[in-house]
Coordinates of C-alpha atoms in Angstrom, one line a residue:
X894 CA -4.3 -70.5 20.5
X895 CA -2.3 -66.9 21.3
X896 CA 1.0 -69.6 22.0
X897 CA 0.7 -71.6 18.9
X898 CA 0.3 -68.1 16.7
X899 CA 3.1 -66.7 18.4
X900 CA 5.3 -70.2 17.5
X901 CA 4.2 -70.3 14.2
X902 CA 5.5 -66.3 13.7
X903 CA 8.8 -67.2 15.1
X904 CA 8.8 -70.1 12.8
X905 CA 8.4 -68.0 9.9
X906 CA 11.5 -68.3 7.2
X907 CA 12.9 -65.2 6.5
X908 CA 11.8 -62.9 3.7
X909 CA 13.5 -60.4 2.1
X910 CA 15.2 -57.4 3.8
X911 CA 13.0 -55.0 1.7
X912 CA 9.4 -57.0 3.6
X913 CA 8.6 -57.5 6.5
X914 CA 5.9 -58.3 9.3
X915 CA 5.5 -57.2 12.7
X916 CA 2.8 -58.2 15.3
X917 CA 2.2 -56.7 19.2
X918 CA 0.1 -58.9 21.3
X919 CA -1.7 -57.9 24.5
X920 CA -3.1 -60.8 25.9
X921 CA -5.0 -59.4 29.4
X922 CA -7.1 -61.1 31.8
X923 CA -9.1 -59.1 34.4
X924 CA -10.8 -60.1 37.8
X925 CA -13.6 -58.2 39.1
X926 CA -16.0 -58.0 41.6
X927 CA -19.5 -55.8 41.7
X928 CA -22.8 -55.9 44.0
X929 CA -25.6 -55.5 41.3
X930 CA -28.6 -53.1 41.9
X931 CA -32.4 -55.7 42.8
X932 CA -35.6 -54.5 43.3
X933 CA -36.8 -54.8 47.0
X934 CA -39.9 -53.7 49.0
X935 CA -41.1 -52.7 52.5
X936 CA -44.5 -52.9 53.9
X937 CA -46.3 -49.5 54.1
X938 CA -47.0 -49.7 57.2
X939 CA -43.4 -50.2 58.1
X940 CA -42.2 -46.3 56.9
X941 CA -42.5 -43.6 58.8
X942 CA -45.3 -41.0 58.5
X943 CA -44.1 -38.4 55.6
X944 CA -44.9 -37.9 52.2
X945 CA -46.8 -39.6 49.6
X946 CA -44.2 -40.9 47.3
X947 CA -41.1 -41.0 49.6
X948 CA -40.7 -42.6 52.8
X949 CA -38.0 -43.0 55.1
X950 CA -37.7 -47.0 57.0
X951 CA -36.7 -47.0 61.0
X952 CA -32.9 -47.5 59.9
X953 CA -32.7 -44.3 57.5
X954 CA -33.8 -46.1 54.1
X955 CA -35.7 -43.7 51.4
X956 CA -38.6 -45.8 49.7
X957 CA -40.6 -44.9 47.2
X958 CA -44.6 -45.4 47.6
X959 CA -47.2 -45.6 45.4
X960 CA -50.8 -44.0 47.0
X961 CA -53.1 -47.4 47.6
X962 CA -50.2 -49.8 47.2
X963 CA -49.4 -51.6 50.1
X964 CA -45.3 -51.6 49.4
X965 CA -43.2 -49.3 49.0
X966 CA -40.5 -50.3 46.4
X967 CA -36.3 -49.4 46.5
X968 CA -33.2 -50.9 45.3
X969 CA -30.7 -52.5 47.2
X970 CA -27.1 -54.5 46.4
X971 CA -27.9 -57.9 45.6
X972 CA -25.5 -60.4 46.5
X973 CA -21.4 -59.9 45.1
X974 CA -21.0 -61.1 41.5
X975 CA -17.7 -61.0 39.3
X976 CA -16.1 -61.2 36.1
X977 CA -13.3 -62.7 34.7
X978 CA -13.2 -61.0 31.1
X979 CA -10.3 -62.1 28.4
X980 CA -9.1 -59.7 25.7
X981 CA -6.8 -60.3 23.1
X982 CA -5.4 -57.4 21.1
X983 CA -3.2 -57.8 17.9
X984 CA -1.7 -54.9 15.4
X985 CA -0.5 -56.3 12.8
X986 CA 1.7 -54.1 10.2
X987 CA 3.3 -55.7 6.6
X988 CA 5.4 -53.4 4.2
X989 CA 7.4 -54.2 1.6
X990 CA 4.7 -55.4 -0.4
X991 CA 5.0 -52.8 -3.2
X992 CA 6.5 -49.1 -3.5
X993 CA 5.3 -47.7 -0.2
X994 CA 2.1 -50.0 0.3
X995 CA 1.6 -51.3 3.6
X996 CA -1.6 -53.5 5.3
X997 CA -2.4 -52.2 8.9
X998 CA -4.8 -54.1 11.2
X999 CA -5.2 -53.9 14.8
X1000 CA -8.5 -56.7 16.5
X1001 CA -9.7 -57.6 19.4
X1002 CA -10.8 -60.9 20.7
X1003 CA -13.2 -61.1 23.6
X1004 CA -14.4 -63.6 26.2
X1005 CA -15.6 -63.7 29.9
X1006 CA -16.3 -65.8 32.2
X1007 CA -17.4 -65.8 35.8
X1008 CA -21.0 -65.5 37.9
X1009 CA -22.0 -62.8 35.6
X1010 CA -19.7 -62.1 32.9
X1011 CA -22.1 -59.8 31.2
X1012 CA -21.3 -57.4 34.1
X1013 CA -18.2 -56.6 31.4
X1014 CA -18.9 -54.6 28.6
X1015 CA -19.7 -56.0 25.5
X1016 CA -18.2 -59.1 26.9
X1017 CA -20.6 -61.0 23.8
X1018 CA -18.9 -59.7 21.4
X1019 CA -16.0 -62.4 20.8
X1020 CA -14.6 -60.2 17.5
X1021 CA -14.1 -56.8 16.5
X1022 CA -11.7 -55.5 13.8
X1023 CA -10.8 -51.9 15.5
X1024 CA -9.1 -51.2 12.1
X1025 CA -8.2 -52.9 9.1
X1026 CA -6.9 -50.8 6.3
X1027 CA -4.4 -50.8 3.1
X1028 CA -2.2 -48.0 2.4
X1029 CA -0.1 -46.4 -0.3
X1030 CA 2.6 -43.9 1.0
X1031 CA 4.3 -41.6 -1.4
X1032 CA 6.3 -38.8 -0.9
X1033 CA 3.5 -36.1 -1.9
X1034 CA 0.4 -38.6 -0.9
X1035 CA -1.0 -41.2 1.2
X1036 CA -4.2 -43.2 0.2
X1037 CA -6.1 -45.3 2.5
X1038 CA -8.9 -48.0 2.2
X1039 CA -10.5 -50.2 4.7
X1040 CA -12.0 -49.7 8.3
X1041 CA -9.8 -46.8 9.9
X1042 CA -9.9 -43.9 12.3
X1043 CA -8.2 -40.6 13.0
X1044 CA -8.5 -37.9 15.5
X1045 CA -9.1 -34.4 15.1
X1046 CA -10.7 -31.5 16.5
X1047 CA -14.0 -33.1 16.6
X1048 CA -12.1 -36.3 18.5
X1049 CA -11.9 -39.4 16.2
X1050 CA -13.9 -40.2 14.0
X1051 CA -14.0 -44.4 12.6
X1052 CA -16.0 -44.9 9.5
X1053 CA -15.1 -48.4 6.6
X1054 CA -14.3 -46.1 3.4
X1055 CA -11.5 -44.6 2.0
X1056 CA -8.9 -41.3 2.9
X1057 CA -6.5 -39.6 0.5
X1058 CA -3.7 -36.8 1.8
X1059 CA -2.0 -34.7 -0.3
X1060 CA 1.1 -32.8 0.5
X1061 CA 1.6 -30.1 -2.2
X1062 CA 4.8 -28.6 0.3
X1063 CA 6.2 -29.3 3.4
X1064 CA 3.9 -26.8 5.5
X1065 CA -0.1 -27.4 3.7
X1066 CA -1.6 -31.2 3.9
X1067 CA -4.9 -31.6 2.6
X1068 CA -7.3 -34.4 3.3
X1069 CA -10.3 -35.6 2.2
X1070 CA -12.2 -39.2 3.5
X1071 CA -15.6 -40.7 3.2
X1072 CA -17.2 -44.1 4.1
X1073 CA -20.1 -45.6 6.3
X1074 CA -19.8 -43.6 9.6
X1075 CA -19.4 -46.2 12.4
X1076 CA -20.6 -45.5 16.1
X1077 CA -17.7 -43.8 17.7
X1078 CA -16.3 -45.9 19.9
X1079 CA -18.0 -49.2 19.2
X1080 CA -16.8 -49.6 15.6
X1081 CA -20.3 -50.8 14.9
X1082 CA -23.1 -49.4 12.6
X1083 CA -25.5 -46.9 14.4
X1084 CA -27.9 -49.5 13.8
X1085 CA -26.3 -51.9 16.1
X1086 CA -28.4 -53.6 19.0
X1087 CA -25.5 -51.9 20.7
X1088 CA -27.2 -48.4 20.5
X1089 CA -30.4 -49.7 20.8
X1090 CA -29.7 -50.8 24.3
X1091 CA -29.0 -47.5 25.6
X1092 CA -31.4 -44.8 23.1
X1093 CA -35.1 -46.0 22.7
X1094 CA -35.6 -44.3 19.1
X1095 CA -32.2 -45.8 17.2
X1096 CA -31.9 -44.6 13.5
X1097 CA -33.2 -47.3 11.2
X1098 CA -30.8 -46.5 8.6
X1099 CA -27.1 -46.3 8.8
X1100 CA -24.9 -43.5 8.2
X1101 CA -22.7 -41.9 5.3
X1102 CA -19.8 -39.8 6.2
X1103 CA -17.9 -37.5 4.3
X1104 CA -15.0 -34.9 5.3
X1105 CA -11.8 -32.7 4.5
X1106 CA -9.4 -30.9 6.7
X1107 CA -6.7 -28.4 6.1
X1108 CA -3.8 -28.7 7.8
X1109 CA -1.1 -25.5 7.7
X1110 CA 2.7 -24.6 9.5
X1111 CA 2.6 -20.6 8.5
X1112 CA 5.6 -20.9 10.4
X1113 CA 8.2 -23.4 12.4
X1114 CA 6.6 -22.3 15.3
X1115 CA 2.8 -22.0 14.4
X1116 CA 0.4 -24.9 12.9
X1117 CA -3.4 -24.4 12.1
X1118 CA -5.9 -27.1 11.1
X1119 CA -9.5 -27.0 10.2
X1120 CA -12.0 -29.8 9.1
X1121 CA -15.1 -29.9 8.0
X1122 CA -17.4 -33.6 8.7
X1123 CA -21.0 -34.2 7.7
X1124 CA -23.2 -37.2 8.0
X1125 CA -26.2 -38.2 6.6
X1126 CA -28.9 -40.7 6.0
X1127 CA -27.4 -43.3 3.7
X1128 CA -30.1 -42.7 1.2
X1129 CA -29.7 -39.1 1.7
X1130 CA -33.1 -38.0 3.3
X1131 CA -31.6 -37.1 6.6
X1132 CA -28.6 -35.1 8.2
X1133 CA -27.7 -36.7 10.8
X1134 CA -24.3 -34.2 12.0
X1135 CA -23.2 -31.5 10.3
X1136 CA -19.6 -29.9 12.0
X1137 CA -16.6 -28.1 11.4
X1138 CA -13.8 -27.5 13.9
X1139 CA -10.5 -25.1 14.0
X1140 CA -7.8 -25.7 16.1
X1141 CA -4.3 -23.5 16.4
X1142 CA -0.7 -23.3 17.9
X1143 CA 1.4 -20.6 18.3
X1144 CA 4.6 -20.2 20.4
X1145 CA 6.9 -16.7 20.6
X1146 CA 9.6 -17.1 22.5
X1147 CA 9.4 -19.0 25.5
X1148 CA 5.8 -18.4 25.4
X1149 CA 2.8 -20.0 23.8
X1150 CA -1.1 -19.6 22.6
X1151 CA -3.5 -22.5 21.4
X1152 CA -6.7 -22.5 20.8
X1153 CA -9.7 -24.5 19.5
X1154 CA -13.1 -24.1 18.5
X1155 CA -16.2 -27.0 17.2
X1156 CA -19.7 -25.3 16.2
X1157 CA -22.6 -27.6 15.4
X1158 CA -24.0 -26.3 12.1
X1159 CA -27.0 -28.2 12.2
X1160 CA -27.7 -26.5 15.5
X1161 CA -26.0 -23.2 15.1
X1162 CA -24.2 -23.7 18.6
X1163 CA -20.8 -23.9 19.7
X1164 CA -20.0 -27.1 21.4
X1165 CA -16.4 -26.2 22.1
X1166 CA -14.1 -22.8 22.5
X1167 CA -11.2 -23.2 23.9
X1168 CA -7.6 -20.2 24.5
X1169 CA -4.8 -21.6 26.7
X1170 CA -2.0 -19.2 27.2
X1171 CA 1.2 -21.0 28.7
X1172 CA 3.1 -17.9 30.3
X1173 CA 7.2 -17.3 30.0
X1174 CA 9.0 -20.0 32.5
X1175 CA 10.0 -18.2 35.6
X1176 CA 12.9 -20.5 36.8
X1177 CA 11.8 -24.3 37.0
X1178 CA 7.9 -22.7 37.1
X1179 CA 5.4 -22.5 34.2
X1180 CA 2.4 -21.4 34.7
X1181 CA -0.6 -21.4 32.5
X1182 CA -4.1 -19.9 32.1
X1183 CA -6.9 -21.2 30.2
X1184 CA -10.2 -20.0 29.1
X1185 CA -13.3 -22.3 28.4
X1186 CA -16.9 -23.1 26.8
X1187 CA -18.8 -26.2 26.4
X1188 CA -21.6 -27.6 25.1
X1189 CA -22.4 -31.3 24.7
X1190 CA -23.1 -32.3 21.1
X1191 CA -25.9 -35.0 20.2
X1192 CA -26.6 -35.9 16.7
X1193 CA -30.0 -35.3 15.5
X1194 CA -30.7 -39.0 15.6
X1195 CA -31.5 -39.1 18.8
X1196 CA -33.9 -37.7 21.1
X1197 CA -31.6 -36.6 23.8
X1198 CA -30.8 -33.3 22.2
X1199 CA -34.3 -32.8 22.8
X1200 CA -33.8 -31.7 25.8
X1201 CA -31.9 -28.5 25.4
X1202 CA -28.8 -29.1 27.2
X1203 CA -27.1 -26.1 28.8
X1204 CA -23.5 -25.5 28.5
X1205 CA -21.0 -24.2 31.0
X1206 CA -17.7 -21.3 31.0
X1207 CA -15.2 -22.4 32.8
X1208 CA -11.9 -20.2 33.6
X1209 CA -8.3 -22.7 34.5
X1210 CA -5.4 -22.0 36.0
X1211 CA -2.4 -24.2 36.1
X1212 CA 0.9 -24.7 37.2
X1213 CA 3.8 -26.9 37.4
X1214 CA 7.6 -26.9 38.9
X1215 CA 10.9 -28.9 39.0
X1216 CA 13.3 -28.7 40.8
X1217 CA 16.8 -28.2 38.9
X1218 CA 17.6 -32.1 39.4
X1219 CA 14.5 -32.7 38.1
X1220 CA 13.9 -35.4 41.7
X1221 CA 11.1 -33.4 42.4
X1222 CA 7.7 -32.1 40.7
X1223 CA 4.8 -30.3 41.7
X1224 CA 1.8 -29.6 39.5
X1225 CA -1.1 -28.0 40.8
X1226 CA -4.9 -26.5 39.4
X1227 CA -7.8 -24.8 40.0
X1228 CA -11.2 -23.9 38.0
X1229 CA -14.2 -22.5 38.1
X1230 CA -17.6 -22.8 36.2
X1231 CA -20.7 -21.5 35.6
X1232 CA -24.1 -22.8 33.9
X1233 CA -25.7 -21.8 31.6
X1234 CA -29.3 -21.0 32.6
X1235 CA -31.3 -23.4 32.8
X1236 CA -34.6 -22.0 32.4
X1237 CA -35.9 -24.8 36.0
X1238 CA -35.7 -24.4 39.1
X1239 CA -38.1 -23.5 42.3
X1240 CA -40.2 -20.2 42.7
X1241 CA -38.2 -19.7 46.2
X1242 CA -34.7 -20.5 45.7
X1243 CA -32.7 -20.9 42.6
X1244 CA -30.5 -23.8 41.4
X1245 CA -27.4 -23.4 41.5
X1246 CA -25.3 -22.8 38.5
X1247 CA -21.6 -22.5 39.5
X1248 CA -19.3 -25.1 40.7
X1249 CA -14.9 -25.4 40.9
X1250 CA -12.1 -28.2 40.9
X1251 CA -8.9 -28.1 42.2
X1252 CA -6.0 -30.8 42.1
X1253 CA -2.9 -31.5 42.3
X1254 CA 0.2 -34.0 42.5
X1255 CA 3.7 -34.0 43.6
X1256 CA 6.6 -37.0 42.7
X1257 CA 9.8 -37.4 44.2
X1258 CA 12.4 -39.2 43.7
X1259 CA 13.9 -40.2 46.8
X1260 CA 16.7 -42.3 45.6
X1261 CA 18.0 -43.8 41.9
X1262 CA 15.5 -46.9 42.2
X1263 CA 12.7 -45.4 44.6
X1264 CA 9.9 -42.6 43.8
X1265 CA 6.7 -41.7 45.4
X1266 CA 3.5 -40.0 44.6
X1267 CA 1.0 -38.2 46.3
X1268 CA -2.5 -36.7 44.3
X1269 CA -5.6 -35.1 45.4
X1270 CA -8.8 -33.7 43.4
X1271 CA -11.8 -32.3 43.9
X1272 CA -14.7 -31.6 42.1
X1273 CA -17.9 -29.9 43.3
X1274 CA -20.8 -29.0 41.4
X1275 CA -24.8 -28.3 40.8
X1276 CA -25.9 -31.0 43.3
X1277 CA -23.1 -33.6 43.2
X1278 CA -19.6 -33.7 44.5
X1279 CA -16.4 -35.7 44.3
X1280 CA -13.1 -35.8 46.3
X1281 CA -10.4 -38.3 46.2
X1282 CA -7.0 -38.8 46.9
X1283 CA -3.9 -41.3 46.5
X1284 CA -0.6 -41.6 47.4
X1285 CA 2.0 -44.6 46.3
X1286 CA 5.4 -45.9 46.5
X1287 CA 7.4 -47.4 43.5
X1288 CA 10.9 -49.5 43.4
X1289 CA 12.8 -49.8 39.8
X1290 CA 15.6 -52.2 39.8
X1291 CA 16.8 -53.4 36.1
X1292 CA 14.3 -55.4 34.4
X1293 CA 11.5 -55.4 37.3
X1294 CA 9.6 -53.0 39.3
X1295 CA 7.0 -52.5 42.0
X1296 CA 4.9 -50.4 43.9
X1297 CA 2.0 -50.0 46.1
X1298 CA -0.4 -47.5 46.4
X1299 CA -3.9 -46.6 49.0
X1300 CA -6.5 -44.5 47.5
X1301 CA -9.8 -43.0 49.0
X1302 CA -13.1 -40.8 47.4
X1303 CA -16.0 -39.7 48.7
X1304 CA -19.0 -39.0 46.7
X1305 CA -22.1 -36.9 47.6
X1306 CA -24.7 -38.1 45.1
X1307 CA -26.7 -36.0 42.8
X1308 CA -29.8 -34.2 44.3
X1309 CA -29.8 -36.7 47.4
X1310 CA -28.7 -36.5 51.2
X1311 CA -25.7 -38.8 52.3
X1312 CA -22.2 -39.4 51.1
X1313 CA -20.3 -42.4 50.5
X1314 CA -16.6 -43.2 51.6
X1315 CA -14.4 -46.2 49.7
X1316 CA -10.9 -46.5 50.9
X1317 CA -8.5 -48.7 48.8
X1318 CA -4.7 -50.3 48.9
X1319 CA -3.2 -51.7 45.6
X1320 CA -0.4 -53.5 44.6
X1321 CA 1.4 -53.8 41.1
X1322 CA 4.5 -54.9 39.1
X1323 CA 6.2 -55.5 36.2
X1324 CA 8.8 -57.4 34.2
X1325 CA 10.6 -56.7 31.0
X1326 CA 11.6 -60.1 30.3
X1327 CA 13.3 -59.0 27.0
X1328 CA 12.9 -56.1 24.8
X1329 CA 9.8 -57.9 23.2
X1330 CA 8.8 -59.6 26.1
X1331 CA 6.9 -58.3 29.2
X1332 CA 4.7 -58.9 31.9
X1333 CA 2.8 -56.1 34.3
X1334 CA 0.0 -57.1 37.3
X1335 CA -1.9 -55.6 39.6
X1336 CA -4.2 -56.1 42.0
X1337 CA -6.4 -53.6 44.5
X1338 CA -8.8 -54.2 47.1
X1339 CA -11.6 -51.4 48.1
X1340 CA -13.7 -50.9 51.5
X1341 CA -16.9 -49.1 51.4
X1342 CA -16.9 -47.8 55.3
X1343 CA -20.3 -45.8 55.1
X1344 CA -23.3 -44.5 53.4
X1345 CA -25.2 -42.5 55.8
X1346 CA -28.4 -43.9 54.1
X1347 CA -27.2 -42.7 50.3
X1348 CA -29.3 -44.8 47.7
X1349 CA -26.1 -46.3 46.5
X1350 CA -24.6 -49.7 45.6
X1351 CA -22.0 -51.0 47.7
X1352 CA -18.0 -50.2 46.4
X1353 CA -16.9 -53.0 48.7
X1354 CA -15.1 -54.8 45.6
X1355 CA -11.7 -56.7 44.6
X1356 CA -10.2 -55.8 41.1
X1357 CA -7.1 -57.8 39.4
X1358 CA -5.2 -57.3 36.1
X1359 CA -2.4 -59.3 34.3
X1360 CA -1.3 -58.3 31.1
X1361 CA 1.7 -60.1 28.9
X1362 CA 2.7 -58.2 26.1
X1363 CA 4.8 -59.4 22.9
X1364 CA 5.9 -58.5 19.8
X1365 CA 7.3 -60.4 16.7
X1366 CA 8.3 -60.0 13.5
X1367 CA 11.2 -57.4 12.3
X1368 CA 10.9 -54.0 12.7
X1369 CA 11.0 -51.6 10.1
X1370 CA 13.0 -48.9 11.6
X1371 CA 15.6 -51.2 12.7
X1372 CA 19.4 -50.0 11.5
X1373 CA 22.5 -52.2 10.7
X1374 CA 24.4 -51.9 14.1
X1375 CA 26.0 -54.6 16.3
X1376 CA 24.5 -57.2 18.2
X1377 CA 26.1 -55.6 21.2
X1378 CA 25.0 -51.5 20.2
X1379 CA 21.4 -53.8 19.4
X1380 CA 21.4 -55.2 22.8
X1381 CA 21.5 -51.9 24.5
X1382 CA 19.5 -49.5 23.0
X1383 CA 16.3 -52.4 23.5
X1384 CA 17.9 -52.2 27.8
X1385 CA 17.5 -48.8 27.8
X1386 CA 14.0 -48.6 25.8
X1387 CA 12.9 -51.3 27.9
X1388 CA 14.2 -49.4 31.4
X1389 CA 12.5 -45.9 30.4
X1390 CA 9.4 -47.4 29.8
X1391 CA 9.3 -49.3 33.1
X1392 CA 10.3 -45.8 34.6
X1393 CA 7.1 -44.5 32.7
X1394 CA 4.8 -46.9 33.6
X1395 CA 5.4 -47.0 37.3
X1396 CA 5.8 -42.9 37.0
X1397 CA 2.3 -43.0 35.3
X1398 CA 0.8 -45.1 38.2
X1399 CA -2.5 -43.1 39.6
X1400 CA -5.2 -43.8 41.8
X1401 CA -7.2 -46.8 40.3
X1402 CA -11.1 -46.3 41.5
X1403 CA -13.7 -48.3 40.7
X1404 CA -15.9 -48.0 37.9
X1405 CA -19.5 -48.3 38.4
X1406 CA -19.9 -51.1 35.8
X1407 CA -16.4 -51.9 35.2
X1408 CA -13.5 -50.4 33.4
X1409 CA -15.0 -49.3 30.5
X1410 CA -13.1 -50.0 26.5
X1411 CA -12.9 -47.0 25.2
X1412 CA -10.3 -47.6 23.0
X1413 CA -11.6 -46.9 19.2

């Protein structure tokens, strides 16, 4: 279906100069492989003497028993199951259908298949416009109607409504925008079945959502935004968020401040307050220092800001350098947090309410077509803790490159004794057929080596990728040049982004469910 769309583009007689139509295609297909959580039980009388509700089996397993039942119940990794899900992406853009009016849409196809393609999220749901919007650009405004999103302070925000921006001068833009609020994330109604599966009180009712930000350059080298969002009930009995958020840049001299703050009104609590201060250059060095609180937010929809969440402070330091032929880089970090209180704990010891993270990651490039990478984290907080590591090995030549790359982590899991160890090798490449045409793989293979009786499903997995990517249509930025000036400017935009991509490769460990779409 993707081949005969693509065909019928390219088919297409050619409109006017002054119009035009461009479509990007991802077409991906993913391989993956999971061991899903069963129930399973034990005799009683095959535990060992301990308490009532948890037991320990001969070989190290925790159980859970119930006083007068005669099995004590656990979960266990069933048998391997995978998932071959499909996505199709398209972004559409036409211009040239009026003075400045332009129709923007960007969809997603779905399918899976597999022994258990539901282990892929929302693999059901075969459609989804991400957005679908028409726009009128002027020099002083720009309206918008349809299904859109933006980001902001408070992250993005989707909603199906209408925007309007106004640019009185070259350093204030105002905005305002309203619509049905849409799940963020999910594009989907906060009614959906899709937030019903995961919250057991939904909202009955969906959502109205209305906003304005201010966005201001006092100077060339300052900008300052703020933006006020509130939604309700759509027949207006019930807030369900009510937010505001300031964010701000400032550089002198070689120097430079930025900050950012969201408060909650409904709740009178700051979710976010943010200062990073990027210190002077010293040589190829630049260091920075950053200061932190958090809070999570929950909309007063649902039940789990019932539970009085604390927040955390958290002081950062970072700091990166190059080398003066820029063939070698080193960025490293540190943090450290502290909880809020909590108000639980025992009468004889207290919870702990600190916990750090430190990183870092270091590239060289060895020769013109060879690089490597080496990265390590670690994260270690109130009863949980994470380390893992990578380190890879990338050739570029022309069109085409490659690289391989072993990975390991080791978990200690929340509020329980043992650790778990995965170790993984992967292998990926790429090929920019031509400037509109490419195709990138990869595949990785991971080996749980031991639990030490942590209640955990086995990581013993194989993942694969492939992804070809195309585009067609004109392209509105295009300038009259030569064939041959044409020819290689795509070369070179093709060959940087090859460069990024493998530059860009990182450790790829598995999700617990899969890889997530997050995309909006």
């Amino acid at each position: 279906m993707v081949a005969l769309a693509v065909v019928a583009l390219a088919a297409m007689p050619r409109v006017m100069d002054a119009q035009g139509v461009r479509i990007r295609g991802v077409t991906s297909v993913r391989f993956l492989e999971l061991r899903p959580f069963i129930d399973d039980s034990v005799a009683v009388g095959t535990t060992l003497p301990g308490a009532i509700d948890y037991r320990q089996t001969a070989d190290g397993l925790v159980v859970r028993c119930v006083e007068g039942d005669a099995f004590c119940r656990f979960k266990r990794a069933g048998s391997t199951a995978n998932a071959l899900p499909l996505t199709q992406d398209l972004q559409m853009t036409a211009w040239g259908l009026g003075r400045g009016i332009s129709l923007h849409a960007d969809v997603r196809m779905r399918n899976a298949m597999g022994s258990q393609p539901a282990l892929w999220p929302r693999a059901e749901d075969a459609f989804d416009a991400l957005t679908a919007y028409v726009e009128l650009d002027r020099a002083q405004v720009t309206a918008r109607a349809g299904r859109q999103y933006a980001t902001s302070g408070l992250g993005f925000y989707n909603y199906d409504g209408a925007s309007l921006t106004y640019r009185p001068n070259r350093r204030v833009t105002l905005e305002g925008f309203g619509g049905w609020s849409l799940a963020q994330g999910l594009n989907e109604q906060v009614t959906t079945s899709e937030i019903g599966a995961v919250d057991e009180l939904p909202p009955d009712r969906n959502a109205l959502l209305v906003g304005a930000q201010v966005r201001l350059r006092p100077t060339d080298r300052s900008s300052l935004s703020a933006l006020y969002q509130r939604e309700v009930r759509d027949n207006r009995s019930a807030l369900y968020s009510e937010r505001i958020a300031v964010d701000g840049t400032w550089r002198f001299g070689r120097a430079g401040l930025e900050g950012s703050m969201q408060r909650d009104l409904s709740t009178n609590e700051f979710n976010e307050l943010r200062a990073r201060f990027r210190l002077p250059p010293i040589q190829q060095t630049v260091v920075s220092l950053e200061a932190r609180h958090f809070r999570p937010f929950f909309q007063l929809w649902t039940i789990w800001g019932a539970f009085a969440p604390v927040g955390f402070d958290e002081a950062r330091v970072q700091a990166s350098w190059r080398n003066t032929a820029q063939s070698l880089s080193v960025d490293v970090h540190g943090a450290k947090r502290r909880w809020e209180d909590t108000e639980a704990g025992l009468d004889f010891e207290a919870l702990r309410a600190d916990g750090w993270r430190v990183g870092g990651n270091v590239t060289w490039r060895v020769a013109t077509n060879w690089h490597t990478n080496a990265g390590y984290s670690a994260d270690v907080g109130f009863g949980a803790a994470r380390s893992e590591g990578d380190v890879g090995v990338h050739w570029e030549h022309g069109q085409l490159f490659l690289g391989a790359t072993a990975s390991a982590f080791q978990s200690i899991y929340e509020l329980r004794i043992g650790t778990g160890r995965v170790l993984g090798a992967g292998l990926d490449a790429g090929w920019q057929i031509s400037p509109d045409l490419r195709l990138v793989g990869d595949f990785s293979a991971y080996q749980q080596l031991a639990r030490n009786s942590a209640p955990s499903t086995d990581w013993t997995q194989r993942r694969a990728t492939a992804r070809f990517e195309w585009m067609v249509g004109s392209d509105p930025g295009a300038r009259t040049v030569s064939a041959a000036t044409r020819k290689a400017e795509a070369r070179a935009r093709g060959n940087a982004e090859l460069a990024r991509l493998a530059s860009a490769h990182s450790s790829r460990l598995p999700a617990s469910s899969g890889a997530p779409e997050i995309r909006p």
